[in-house]
Amino acid sequence: MTLSDIADGLEVTTEQCDRGVATVDDTGSDLRERLDSFEAELPCDVDAAATIVDAHTSGRAIGDGARAAGVAPITAAKVLHLLGCEGISPLTPRAREILRDWLSADLSRSDALALTDASETEFALATFVETHDPIPGASDALEGALAPEGDAAVRKQEVLSGTMSSPGDLL
């Protein structure tokens, strides 16, 4: 069999299908239910927060999640930060140091804004991230929704173990 025989009948496309991020949900409850206890501390309702988290964990941009939830993108970013998602600050580590200098009154706001080279919105979001800690326990609600190394993944691997080969099978 030649390579052309193998490739015969394959369809070549110019677009790639978005498959999202593979996750294993090993929780016994809905994300909205797990976020209920944090609603008072979030800048939007639980349904919008769950929509934002779902969009974020599926690999979509924060702005896309915000539109789906019907909130402003900065509100979506605040929700993700408060729920313990990492990497929400739009500033580099050096720019965050400059922001901290402004927050400790060692630098004027206009100087800090110029030195960080951030837009007003980026500067405002970074200030929020620096001045607000994530809600205690909220990241646990999100971790349960995404358990790639948790028990569910192990159980799935055990169930499929008969169909998988190991490096020793290649010898």
Short mmCIF file of C-alpha atoms in Angstrom, two decimals:
data_model
loop_
_atom_site.label_atom_id
_atom_site.label_comp_id
_atom_site.label_asym_id
_atom_site.label_seq_id
_atom_site.Cartn_x
_atom_site.Cartn_y
_atom_site.Cartn_z
CA MET A 1 0.00 0.00 0.00
CA THR A 2 1.39 3.38 -0.97
CA LEU A 3 0.94 6.75 0.68
CA SER A 4 -1.43 7.84 -2.08
CA ASP A 5 -3.60 4.76 -1.37
CA ILE A 6 -3.76 5.68 2.29
CA ALA A 7 -4.62 9.31 1.51
CA ASP A 8 -7.25 8.37 -1.07
CA GLY A 9 -10.64 9.69 -0.02
CA LEU A 10 -9.33 12.09 2.63
CA GLU A 11 -10.91 15.51 2.54
CA VAL A 12 -8.56 18.46 2.91
CA THR A 13 -10.04 21.61 4.41
CA THR A 14 -8.64 25.06 5.03
CA GLU A 15 -10.41 25.47 8.39
CA GLN A 16 -9.63 23.86 11.68
CA CYS A 17 -12.43 22.62 13.91
CA ASP A 18 -12.47 24.09 17.41
CA ARG A 19 -12.65 21.11 19.76
CA GLY A 20 -12.30 23.12 23.00
CA VAL A 21 -10.40 22.05 26.08
CA ALA A 22 -10.77 18.46 27.25
CA THR A 23 -11.98 18.31 30.83
CA VAL A 24 -13.30 15.76 33.27
CA ASP A 25 -16.01 16.91 35.65
CA ASP A 26 -15.93 14.80 38.78
CA THR A 27 -18.30 16.89 40.83
CA GLY A 28 -21.72 15.83 41.90
CA SER A 29 -23.23 19.27 41.37
CA ASP A 30 -23.66 21.93 38.75
CA LEU A 31 -21.14 24.79 38.57
CA ARG A 32 -23.93 27.29 39.27
CA GLU A 33 -24.80 25.44 42.48
CA ARG A 34 -21.17 25.46 43.62
CA LEU A 35 -20.90 29.21 42.99
CA ASP A 36 -24.11 30.09 44.87
CA SER A 37 -22.33 30.65 48.17
CA PHE A 38 -20.02 33.24 46.54
CA GLU A 39 -22.71 35.33 44.80
CA ALA A 40 -22.63 38.17 47.33
CA GLU A 41 -18.92 38.72 46.68
CA LEU A 42 -19.10 38.57 42.87
CA PRO A 43 -19.71 41.62 40.66
CA CYS A 44 -22.49 39.78 38.78
CA ASP A 45 -25.06 37.05 39.38
CA VAL A 46 -24.17 33.35 39.60
CA ASP A 47 -25.61 32.49 36.17
CA ALA A 48 -23.40 35.08 34.49
CA ALA A 49 -20.37 33.95 36.54
CA ALA A 50 -20.93 30.32 35.54
CA THR A 51 -21.22 31.33 31.88
CA ILE A 52 -17.96 33.27 32.16
CA VAL A 53 -16.16 30.34 33.79
CA ASP A 54 -17.54 27.87 31.23
CA ALA A 55 -16.33 30.08 28.38
CA HIS A 56 -12.92 30.60 29.99
CA THR A 57 -12.35 26.91 30.69
CA SER A 58 -13.32 26.01 27.14
CA GLY A 59 -10.49 28.22 25.88
CA ARG A 60 -12.54 31.21 24.73
CA ALA A 61 -11.38 34.79 25.24
CA ILE A 62 -12.59 36.72 28.28
CA GLY A 63 -14.48 39.11 26.00
CA ASP A 64 -16.36 36.21 24.40
CA GLY A 65 -17.38 34.92 27.82
CA ALA A 66 -18.46 38.41 28.84
CA ARG A 67 -20.66 38.78 25.77
CA ALA A 68 -22.24 35.38 26.40
CA ALA A 69 -22.93 36.35 30.02
CA GLY A 70 -24.20 39.83 29.14
CA VAL A 71 -21.60 41.69 31.19
CA ALA A 72 -18.69 44.01 30.44
CA PRO A 73 -15.33 42.33 29.71
CA ILE A 74 -13.72 43.95 32.76
CA THR A 75 -16.49 42.47 34.93
CA ALA A 76 -15.77 39.03 33.48
CA ALA A 77 -12.07 39.46 34.23
CA LYS A 78 -12.90 40.50 37.80
CA VAL A 79 -15.10 37.41 38.22
CA LEU A 80 -12.33 35.12 37.02
CA HIS A 81 -9.80 36.77 39.33
CA LEU A 82 -12.12 36.59 42.36
CA LEU A 83 -12.77 32.92 41.65
CA GLY A 84 -9.04 32.23 41.70
CA CYS A 85 -8.14 31.96 38.02
CA GLU A 86 -4.48 32.79 37.43
CA GLY A 87 -3.06 35.17 34.83
CA ILE A 88 -5.87 37.71 34.68
CA SER A 89 -3.68 40.80 35.18
CA PRO A 90 -2.91 42.43 31.82
CA LEU A 91 0.42 43.79 33.07
CA THR A 92 3.89 42.27 32.91
CA PRO A 93 5.66 41.46 36.19
CA ARG A 94 7.76 44.66 35.90
CA ALA A 95 4.65 46.76 35.19
CA ARG A 96 2.97 45.20 38.25
CA GLU A 97 5.93 46.36 40.36
CA ILE A 98 5.40 49.89 39.03
CA LEU A 99 1.69 49.63 39.87
CA ARG A 100 2.58 48.55 43.41
CA ASP A 101 4.86 51.59 43.70
CA TRP A 102 1.87 53.78 42.81
CA LEU A 103 -0.35 51.93 45.29
CA SER A 104 2.19 52.52 48.05
CA ALA A 105 2.34 56.25 47.10
CA ASP A 106 5.95 56.07 45.90
CA LEU A 107 4.95 57.14 42.39
CA SER A 108 2.26 59.37 40.91
CA ARG A 109 -0.60 57.77 39.01
CA SER A 110 0.28 59.55 35.76
CA ASP A 111 3.90 58.38 36.02
CA ALA A 112 2.83 54.82 36.83
CA LEU A 113 0.40 54.79 33.91
CA ALA A 114 3.08 56.08 31.54
CA LEU A 115 5.74 53.66 32.81
CA THR A 116 3.49 50.61 32.56
CA ASP A 117 2.48 51.55 29.00
CA ALA A 118 -1.02 50.30 29.82
CA SER A 119 -4.37 51.66 28.70
CA GLU A 120 -6.73 53.13 31.30
CA THR A 121 -8.78 49.92 31.27
CA GLU A 122 -5.74 47.67 31.64
CA PHE A 123 -4.45 49.85 34.47
CA ALA A 124 -7.83 49.74 36.23
CA LEU A 125 -8.06 45.95 35.92
CA ALA A 126 -4.50 45.47 37.14
CA THR A 127 -5.26 47.75 40.09
CA PHE A 128 -8.29 45.61 40.93
CA VAL A 129 -6.21 42.43 40.74
CA GLU A 130 -3.52 43.92 42.99
CA THR A 131 -5.98 45.24 45.58
CA HIS A 132 -8.46 42.34 45.76
CA ASP A 133 -7.57 38.83 46.84
CA PRO A 134 -9.48 35.89 45.36
CA ILE A 135 -12.49 34.79 47.41
CA PRO A 136 -11.38 32.17 49.94
CA GLY A 137 -12.61 28.74 48.88
CA ALA A 138 -13.84 29.86 45.47
CA SER A 139 -11.02 28.18 43.58
CA ASP A 140 -12.11 24.86 45.12
CA ALA A 141 -15.46 25.24 43.36
CA LEU A 142 -13.65 25.64 40.05
CA GLU A 143 -11.12 22.88 40.67
CA GLY A 144 -13.93 20.38 41.03
CA ALA A 145 -15.22 21.30 37.59
CA LEU A 146 -11.82 20.70 36.04
CA ALA A 147 -10.25 17.55 37.40
CA PRO A 148 -7.83 16.38 34.69
CA GLU A 149 -5.67 14.56 37.23
CA GLY A 150 -8.41 13.72 39.70
CA ASP A 151 -10.17 10.49 40.45
CA ALA A 152 -12.44 10.63 37.40
CA ALA A 153 -9.46 10.70 35.05
CA VAL A 154 -7.83 7.80 36.89
CA ARG A 155 -11.05 5.78 36.74
CA LYS A 156 -11.38 6.50 33.03
CA GLN A 157 -7.79 5.40 32.44
CA GLU A 158 -8.39 2.20 34.41
CA VAL A 159 -11.51 1.42 32.39
CA LEU A 160 -9.65 1.98 29.12
CA SER A 161 -6.42 0.27 30.22
CA GLY A 162 -7.15 -2.81 28.09
CA THR A 163 -7.25 -0.69 24.95
CA MET A 164 -4.00 1.18 25.61
CA SER A 165 -0.54 -0.04 24.82
CA SER A 166 2.50 0.52 26.97
CA PRO A 167 6.11 1.23 25.97
CA GLY A 168 6.97 -2.39 26.84
CA ASP A 169 4.58 -3.57 24.08
CA LEU A 170 6.91 -2.06 21.49
CA LEU A 171 9.81 -4.38 22.30
#
